[in-house]
């Protein structure tokens, strides 16, 4: 028997080396090489995606867009940019148990009324899926189920059935017999995803791929997976709370950072069409260290409570911990707070948290984070019914954020009465019921809530 040769494959770029190294020689990423079986070249690998090798001109290409397939789950259609595009491949990632399979089963049963759908599961048996469907109280006699993990068998069924939409749950369980490595390995995931993508483009079948995530929250397997597909959606949210967010981080057919909000109920995921006040915790009185911000996620403003705790540290390296906000940005903001507002926290542990498991990556959170930190340090609650937003720069200036007016209107609608905003975001005409304080510098903002 021939000896199996092992090589080391990079999970970022898919590059290979013969011996283990700390750094990938192809893309220079650190600690990304893992041992796998050396694969012989697959002959079908280099077929083109578009199945056409004729030179054409932009003008001649048929651009009549086929109508999108609606999943009829409003929040999911919104994240997809208005429904599924035919032949598109969508990757859906998220923590185990967050509701990926549930959402897709709900979407497929609805779509099965209007088009042909197939649910391929490598994780659950047909019986388990049927039980789940019963629990969700969705019924469909036209939903095709297939419990299979071998890619070639899956293709046989898909080519025979010619569905309009197929779900592969999950890409990490699928394996191709052309490769020797185990399912879930970098080579298998990459090969299966590229074959599935080719299939989707040539057959106009829309594919929804479920992807596992690693401990760090990235989709397991090679990074190239995200480049291959047309859209990448992530499930976020605290598995302990019932709210789930679905965020598009890449979408070739719609806006990115669009957000779908769901609530997990005993009958599956329900869309929340008016989520703006979901991520506010209700305090009986005013508490120190809490500041509400308005973040603009896709086309909707969302109010999120940011909390900070500042506590004297007993370690030579005080802790800076952030949940839902960027860690490095916190360190930068603390330096700005010291230099430009005279508030020192070098001997304090600082923790900040965005309530409800939301992840905020826009810089509009800077000002509310600083206000919450200053409030916690002094033990002074911020005024009740107050919101803030604004980007903070290294020289202590408060920079405007986009769509300030929409944010302010949303805050007023929910009943907030005071807003601290960058000067350029101050409204030209007053908003009823909302007092707006425009600031230019961090120091000013902190001064006016003192
Ligand atoms: P699931 O879709 O299996 O998660 P994933 O495929 O992302 O791993 O979700 C399972 C979780 O959802 C499980 O913890 C129970 C919960 N759940 C409900 O609360 N209500 C329901 O109706 C269903 C079907 C699941
Ligand atoms: Mg699942």
Coordinates of C-alpha atoms and ligand atoms in Angstrom, one line a residue:
X1 CA 0.0 0.0 0.0
X2 CA 1.3 3.4 -0.9
X3 CA 2.4 5.5 2.0
X4 CA 0.1 8.4 2.7
X5 CA 2.1 11.6 2.4
X6 CA 1.3 14.4 4.7
X7 CA 1.6 18.1 4.1
X8 CA 0.7 21.3 5.9
X9 CA -2.0 23.5 4.6
X10 CA -2.7 27.1 5.6
X11 CA -6.2 27.9 6.8
X12 CA -6.0 31.5 5.5
X13 CA -4.8 31.1 1.9
X14 CA -4.9 27.3 1.4
X15 CA -1.2 27.3 0.6
X16 CA 0.8 24.2 1.3
X17 CA 4.3 23.4 2.7
X18 CA 6.1 20.2 3.2
X19 CA 7.1 20.9 6.8
X20 CA 5.5 22.7 9.6
X21 CA 6.4 26.4 10.1
X22 CA 5.1 29.0 12.4
X23 CA 4.4 31.3 9.5
X24 CA 2.8 30.5 6.2
X25 CA 5.4 31.1 3.5
X26 CA 2.6 32.0 1.0
X27 CA 0.5 34.6 2.8
X28 CA 2.7 35.3 5.9
X29 CA -0.1 34.5 8.4
X30 CA 1.0 33.1 11.7
X31 CA -0.1 29.8 13.2
X32 CA -2.3 28.8 10.4
X33 CA -0.6 25.7 9.1
X34 CA -2.2 22.4 10.0
X35 CA -1.3 18.9 8.9
X36 CA -3.4 17.2 6.2
X37 CA -3.1 14.5 3.6
X38 CA -1.3 15.4 0.4
X39 CA -3.7 15.4 -2.4
X40 CA -3.2 14.6 -6.1
X41 CA -4.4 17.3 -8.5
X42 CA -8.1 16.9 -9.4
X43 CA -8.6 17.0 -13.1
X44 CA -11.9 18.9 -13.0
X45 CA -10.5 21.6 -10.7
X46 CA -9.6 24.2 -13.3
X47 CA -12.9 24.5 -15.2
X48 CA -14.1 28.0 -15.5
X49 CA -17.0 29.2 -13.3
X50 CA -18.8 31.0 -16.1
X51 CA -18.7 28.1 -18.6
X52 CA -17.9 30.4 -21.4
X53 CA -14.6 31.0 -23.0
X54 CA -15.8 33.4 -25.7
X55 CA -14.8 37.0 -25.5
X56 CA -17.9 39.2 -25.1
X57 CA -18.4 42.9 -24.4
X58 CA -20.3 44.4 -21.5
X59 CA -23.0 45.8 -23.8
X60 CA -23.8 42.4 -25.3
X61 CA -24.2 40.6 -22.0
X62 CA -27.8 39.8 -21.2
X63 CA -28.5 41.6 -18.0
X64 CA -32.2 41.0 -17.7
X65 CA -32.3 40.2 -14.0
X66 CA -34.5 37.3 -13.2
X67 CA -36.9 38.1 -10.3
X68 CA -35.4 37.2 -7.0
X69 CA -36.7 34.3 -5.1
X70 CA -38.3 35.5 -1.9
X71 CA -37.8 33.4 1.2
X72 CA -40.9 35.1 2.6
X73 CA -39.1 35.6 5.9
X74 CA -38.9 39.4 5.7
X75 CA -35.8 39.8 7.8
X76 CA -33.9 37.2 5.9
X77 CA -34.9 38.8 2.5
X78 CA -33.8 42.1 3.8
X79 CA -30.3 40.8 4.7
X80 CA -30.0 39.1 1.3
X81 CA -30.7 42.4 -0.3
X82 CA -34.3 41.6 -1.4
X83 CA -34.4 37.8 -1.8
X84 CA -32.3 35.1 -3.2
X85 CA -30.6 35.6 -6.6
X86 CA -30.8 32.6 -8.9
X87 CA -27.5 30.7 -9.0
X88 CA -26.1 32.6 -6.1
X89 CA -24.2 30.9 -3.3
X90 CA -24.8 32.1 0.2
X91 CA -22.7 31.1 3.2
X92 CA -24.3 31.2 6.6
X93 CA -22.0 31.0 9.6
X94 CA -22.7 31.1 13.3
X95 CA -22.1 29.4 16.7
X96 CA -23.5 26.0 17.3
X97 CA -27.1 26.0 18.4
X98 CA -27.8 29.6 17.3
X99 CA -30.5 28.7 14.8
X100 CA -28.9 28.2 11.4
X101 CA -30.7 25.0 10.6
X102 CA -33.9 26.2 12.1
X103 CA -34.0 29.4 10.0
X104 CA -33.1 27.5 6.8
X105 CA -35.7 24.9 7.4
X106 CA -38.3 27.6 8.0
X107 CA -37.2 29.4 4.8
X108 CA -37.2 26.2 2.7
X109 CA -40.7 25.1 3.8
X110 CA -42.1 28.5 2.8
X111 CA -40.3 28.5 -0.5
X112 CA -41.4 24.9 -1.3
X113 CA -44.9 26.3 -2.0
X114 CA -43.6 28.2 -5.0
X115 CA -40.4 26.4 -6.2
X116 CA -38.5 23.2 -5.9
X117 CA -36.3 22.9 -2.9
X118 CA -33.9 20.3 -1.4
X119 CA -32.5 20.2 2.1
X120 CA -29.2 18.3 2.2
X121 CA -28.2 17.5 5.8
X122 CA -25.0 15.9 6.8
X123 CA -25.6 16.5 10.5
X124 CA -29.1 15.3 11.1
X125 CA -31.1 12.4 9.8
X126 CA -34.3 12.9 7.7
X127 CA -36.2 11.8 10.8
X128 CA -34.6 14.5 13.0
X129 CA -35.4 17.1 10.4
X130 CA -39.0 16.0 10.2
X131 CA -39.3 16.1 14.0
X132 CA -37.9 19.7 13.9
X133 CA -40.4 20.6 11.2
X134 CA -43.2 19.3 13.3
X135 CA -41.9 21.3 16.3
X136 CA -41.8 24.4 14.2
X137 CA -45.3 23.6 13.0
X138 CA -44.3 24.0 9.4
X139 CA -45.7 21.4 7.0
X140 CA -44.7 20.8 3.5
X141 CA -45.1 17.8 1.2
X142 CA -42.8 19.3 -1.4
X143 CA -39.6 19.7 0.6
X144 CA -37.0 17.2 -0.6
X145 CA -34.8 15.8 2.2
X146 CA -31.5 14.2 1.7
X147 CA -29.2 12.9 4.5
X148 CA -25.9 12.6 2.6
X149 CA -22.4 13.8 3.0
X150 CA -20.7 12.6 -0.2
X151 CA -20.4 15.4 -2.7
X152 CA -20.7 13.1 -5.8
X153 CA -24.0 11.6 -4.4
X154 CA -25.3 15.0 -3.6
X155 CA -24.6 16.2 -7.2
X156 CA -26.3 13.1 -8.6
X157 CA -29.5 13.9 -6.7
X158 CA -29.3 17.7 -7.4
X159 CA -28.7 17.1 -11.1
X160 CA -31.7 14.7 -11.3
X161 CA -34.1 16.8 -9.2
X162 CA -33.0 20.2 -10.6
X163 CA -34.1 22.2 -7.5
X164 CA -34.3 26.0 -7.6
X165 CA -32.9 26.2 -4.1
X166 CA -30.8 23.8 -2.1
X167 CA -29.4 24.0 1.4
X168 CA -26.2 22.2 2.3
X169 CA -26.1 21.8 6.1
X170 CA -23.1 22.0 6.6
X171 CA -20.2 22.5 4.2
X172 CA -17.8 21.0 6.8
X173 CA -19.5 17.6 6.8
X174 CA -19.4 17.2 3.0
X175 CA -16.5 15.3 1.4
X176 CA -15.5 14.6 -2.1
X177 CA -14.1 11.1 -2.9
X178 CA -11.5 12.7 -5.2
X179 CA -9.6 13.8 -2.1
X180 CA -8.2 11.7 0.7
X181 CA -8.3 14.1 3.5
X182 CA -11.1 14.0 6.1
X183 CA -14.3 16.1 5.9
X184 CA -13.8 19.5 7.3
X185 CA -10.2 19.7 6.4
X186 CA -9.0 22.8 4.5
X187 CA -8.6 20.9 1.2
X188 CA -12.0 19.2 1.4
X189 CA -13.9 22.3 2.3
X190 CA -12.2 24.3 -0.4
X191 CA -12.8 21.6 -3.1
X192 CA -16.4 20.9 -2.1
X193 CA -17.3 24.6 -2.0
X194 CA -15.7 25.3 -5.3
X195 CA -17.5 22.4 -7.0
X196 CA -20.8 23.5 -5.4
X197 CA -20.2 27.0 -6.6
X198 CA -19.6 25.8 -10.1
X199 CA -22.7 23.8 -10.0
X200 CA -24.8 26.7 -8.8
X201 CA -23.5 29.0 -11.5
X202 CA -24.1 26.4 -14.3
X203 CA -27.5 25.1 -13.1
X204 CA -29.0 28.4 -11.8
X205 CA -29.8 26.6 -8.5
X206 CA -29.3 28.9 -5.5
X207 CA -27.3 27.3 -2.8
X208 CA -27.3 28.1 0.9
X209 CA -24.3 26.7 2.6
X210 CA -24.1 26.4 6.4
X211 CA -20.6 26.9 7.8
X212 CA -19.3 26.1 11.2
X213 CA -17.3 28.8 13.0
X214 CA -14.1 28.5 14.9
X215 CA -13.6 29.5 18.5
X216 CA -12.6 33.0 17.3
X217 CA -15.9 33.3 15.4
X218 CA -14.5 33.0 11.8
X219 CA -15.9 30.4 9.4
X220 CA -14.0 27.1 9.9
X221 CA -11.9 26.0 7.0
X222 CA -10.0 28.1 4.5
X223 CA -10.6 31.9 4.3
X224 CA -10.9 31.5 0.6
X225 CA -14.3 30.1 1.2
X226 CA -15.6 33.6 1.9
X227 CA -14.1 34.8 -1.4
X228 CA -15.7 32.0 -3.4
X229 CA -19.3 32.6 -2.4
X230 CA -21.6 35.5 -3.4
X231 CA -22.8 36.4 0.1
X232 CA -21.7 35.7 3.6
X233 CA -24.1 36.0 6.5
X234 CA -23.3 35.7 10.1
X235 CA -25.6 34.8 13.0
X236 CA -24.8 36.9 16.1
X237 CA -26.3 37.2 19.4
X238 CA -26.1 35.8 22.8
X239 CA -27.3 32.2 22.9
X240 CA -28.7 32.9 26.3
X241 CA -31.0 35.7 25.2
X242 CA -33.7 35.0 22.7
X243 CA -32.6 37.6 20.1
X244 CA -30.6 36.7 17.1
X245 CA -29.0 39.0 14.5
X246 CA -28.2 38.0 11.0
X247 CA -25.6 40.2 9.4
X248 CA -24.4 40.3 5.8
X249 CA -20.7 40.9 5.8
X250 CA -20.3 40.3 2.1
X251 CA -23.1 40.6 -0.5
X252 CA -22.5 40.8 -4.2
X253 CA -26.2 41.5 -4.7
X254 CA -27.1 43.9 -1.9
X255 CA -25.8 46.2 0.8
X256 CA -23.4 44.8 3.4
X257 CA -23.9 45.4 7.1
X258 CA -27.7 45.0 6.6
X259 CA -29.1 43.4 9.7
X260 CA -31.9 41.0 10.2
X261 CA -33.3 40.6 13.7
X262 CA -35.0 37.5 15.0
X263 CA -36.4 36.2 18.2
X264 CA -36.1 32.5 19.0
X265 CA -39.4 31.2 20.2
X266 CA -40.7 27.7 20.9
X267 CA -41.9 27.7 17.3
X268 CA -38.6 28.7 15.7
X269 CA -37.3 32.1 14.7
X270 CA -39.6 35.0 14.3
X271 CA -38.6 38.2 12.5
X272 CA -38.6 41.3 14.6
X273 CA -39.6 44.1 12.3
X274 CA -39.2 47.0 14.7
X275 CA -36.0 46.1 16.6
X276 CA -34.8 49.6 17.5
X277 CA -35.5 49.4 21.2
X278 CA -34.5 45.7 21.7
X279 CA -31.0 46.3 23.0
X280 CA -31.8 48.6 25.9
X281 CA -31.8 47.1 29.3
X282 CA -34.4 48.5 31.6
X283 CA -33.0 50.1 34.8
X284 CA -35.3 51.1 37.6
X285 CA -33.4 54.3 38.2
X286 CA -30.4 56.0 36.7
X287 CA -27.2 54.0 36.9
X288 CA -23.6 55.0 36.5
X289 CA -21.6 53.6 33.5
X290 CA -24.4 53.2 31.1
X291 CA -24.9 55.2 27.9
X292 CA -27.3 54.6 25.0
X293 CA -26.0 55.0 21.5
X294 CA -27.8 55.0 18.1
X295 CA -26.0 52.8 15.7
X296 CA -27.0 52.6 12.0
X297 CA -27.0 49.0 10.9
X298 CA -27.7 48.9 7.2
X299 CA -30.8 50.8 6.5
X300 CA -32.1 50.9 10.1
X301 CA -31.1 52.8 13.1
X302 CA -30.8 50.7 16.3
X303 CA -30.5 51.9 19.9
X304 CA -28.0 49.9 21.9
X305 CA -27.0 50.4 25.5
X306 CA -23.2 50.5 26.1
X307 CA -22.1 49.7 29.6
X308 CA -18.7 50.4 31.2
X309 CA -17.3 49.4 34.5
X310 CA -14.2 51.1 35.8
X311 CA -12.7 49.6 38.9
X312 CA -9.3 50.1 40.7
X313 CA -6.8 47.6 39.5
X314 CA -4.5 45.6 41.7
X315 CA -2.3 44.4 38.9
X316 CA 0.6 46.2 37.2
X317 CA -1.2 45.7 33.9
X318 CA -4.8 46.9 34.3
X319 CA -7.3 45.0 32.3
X320 CA -9.0 46.4 29.2
X321 CA -11.8 44.2 28.1
X322 CA -14.5 44.8 25.6
X323 CA -17.4 42.7 24.5
X324 CA -19.1 43.5 21.3
X325 CA -16.7 46.5 20.6
X326 CA -13.2 46.5 19.3
X327 CA -10.5 46.0 21.9
X328 CA -7.8 48.0 20.3
X329 CA -10.1 50.9 19.9
X330 CA -10.8 50.9 23.6
X331 CA -7.1 51.4 24.4
X332 CA -6.9 54.3 22.0
X333 CA -10.0 55.9 23.4
X334 CA -8.6 55.7 26.9
X335 CA -5.5 57.5 25.8
X336 CA -7.7 60.2 24.2
X337 CA -9.7 60.4 27.4
X338 CA -6.5 61.1 29.4
X339 CA -4.8 63.5 27.0
X340 CA -7.8 65.5 25.9
X341 CA -10.3 65.3 28.8
X342 CA -7.8 65.0 31.7
X343 CA -9.4 61.7 33.0
X344 CA -6.7 59.1 33.8
X345 CA -7.5 55.4 34.1
X346 CA -4.0 54.0 34.1
X347 CA -4.6 52.4 37.5
X348 CA -8.1 51.1 36.7
X349 CA -9.5 48.0 35.1
X350 CA -11.9 49.0 32.3
X351 CA -14.6 46.7 31.0
X352 CA -17.1 47.7 28.3
X353 CA -20.0 45.8 26.9
X354 CA -22.7 46.2 24.2
X355 CA -25.9 44.9 25.7
X356 CA -27.6 41.9 24.1
X357 CA -24.7 40.4 22.3
X358 CA -24.6 43.0 19.5
X359 CA -21.3 43.6 17.8
X360 CA -20.7 47.2 16.9
X361 CA -17.9 48.0 14.6
X362 CA -18.7 51.5 13.6
X363 CA -16.7 54.3 15.2
X364 CA -19.9 56.1 16.2
X365 CA -19.6 54.2 19.4
X366 CA -16.5 56.1 20.5
X367 CA -18.3 59.0 22.2
X368 CA -20.8 57.0 24.1
X369 CA -18.1 54.6 25.2
X370 CA -16.1 57.5 26.6
X371 CA -19.2 59.0 28.3
X372 CA -20.0 55.6 29.9
X373 CA -16.4 55.2 31.1
X374 CA -16.3 58.7 32.6
X375 CA -19.6 58.1 34.2
X376 CA -18.5 54.8 35.8
X377 CA -15.3 56.2 37.0
X378 CA -17.0 59.1 38.8
X379 CA -20.0 57.1 39.9
X380 CA -22.2 59.7 38.3
X381 CA -25.1 58.5 36.3
X382 CA -25.6 60.2 32.9
X383 CA -28.8 62.1 32.5
X384 CA -31.8 59.8 31.9
X385 CA -33.3 59.5 28.4
X386 CA -30.0 60.5 26.8
X387 CA -28.4 59.2 23.7
X388 CA -25.0 59.9 22.1
X389 CA -23.0 59.0 19.1
X390 CA -19.8 60.3 17.4
X391 CA -16.4 59.2 16.2
X392 CA -13.5 60.4 18.3
X393 CA -10.2 61.3 16.7
X394 CA -6.7 61.1 18.2
X395 CA -6.5 64.9 18.6
X396 CA -9.6 64.9 20.8
X397 CA -12.0 66.0 18.1
X398 CA -15.5 64.6 17.8
X399 CA -16.1 63.7 14.1
X400 CA -19.5 63.5 12.5
X401 CA -21.0 60.1 11.5
X402 CA -23.2 59.3 8.6
X403 CA -27.0 59.6 8.6
X404 CA -27.1 61.6 11.9
X405 CA -30.6 62.9 11.2
X406 CA -32.1 59.4 10.9
X407 CA -30.4 58.4 14.2
X408 CA -31.8 61.4 16.0
X409 CA -35.3 60.9 14.7
X410 CA -35.3 57.3 15.8
X411 CA -34.1 58.3 19.3
X412 CA -36.8 60.9 19.5
X413 CA -39.4 58.4 18.4
X414 CA -38.5 56.0 21.2
X415 CA -38.8 58.8 23.7
X416 CA -35.3 60.0 24.3
X417 CA -35.1 63.6 25.2
X418 CA -31.4 64.6 25.1
X419 CA -28.7 63.8 22.5
X420 CA -25.0 64.6 22.5
X421 CA -23.8 64.6 18.9
X422 CA -20.9 65.9 16.8
X423 CA -21.4 69.5 15.6
X424 CA -21.9 68.6 12.0
X425 CA -24.6 66.1 12.9
X426 CA -26.7 68.7 14.7
X427 CA -30.1 69.1 12.9
X428 CA -30.8 72.3 11.1
X429 CA -34.4 72.2 12.2
X430 CA -35.2 71.2 15.7
X431 CA -36.6 67.7 16.3
X432 CA -39.7 67.7 18.5
X433 CA -39.1 66.5 22.0
X434 CA -35.3 66.1 21.6
X435 CA -32.8 68.6 22.9
X436 CA -29.6 68.3 21.0
X437 CA -26.2 69.3 22.3
X438 CA -23.6 69.7 19.6
X439 CA -19.9 69.2 20.6
X440 CA -16.6 69.6 18.9
X441 CA -14.3 68.1 21.4
X442 CA -14.3 65.1 23.8
X443 CA -13.7 67.4 26.8
X444 CA -16.8 69.4 26.0
X445 CA -19.0 66.3 25.8
X446 CA -17.8 65.1 29.2
X447 CA -18.1 68.6 30.6
X448 CA -21.8 68.9 29.6
X449 CA -22.9 65.8 31.4
X450 CA -20.9 66.4 34.5
Ligands
LIG1 P1 -30.3 24.9 15.4 O1 -31.0 25.6 14.3 O2 -30.2 23.5 15.5 O3 -28.8 25.5 15.5 P2 -27.6 25.4 14.5 O4 -28.1 24.7 13.3 O5 -27.2 26.8 14.3 O6 -26.6 24.7 15.2 O7 -30.9 25.6 16.7 C1 -31.1 24.8 17.8 C2 -31.4 25.7 19.0 O8 -32.6 26.4 18.8 C3 -31.6 24.8 20.1 O9 -30.8 25.2 21.2 C4 -33.1 25.0 20.5 C5 -33.5 26.2 19.9 N1 -34.9 26.1 19.3 C6 -35.9 26.8 19.9 O10 -35.7 27.5 20.9 N2 -37.1 26.8 19.3 C7 -37.4 26.0 18.2 O11 -38.5 26.0 17.7 C8 -36.3 25.2 17.6 C9 -36.5 24.4 16.4 C10 -35.1 25.3 18.2
LIG2 MG1 -27.5 22.8 12.6

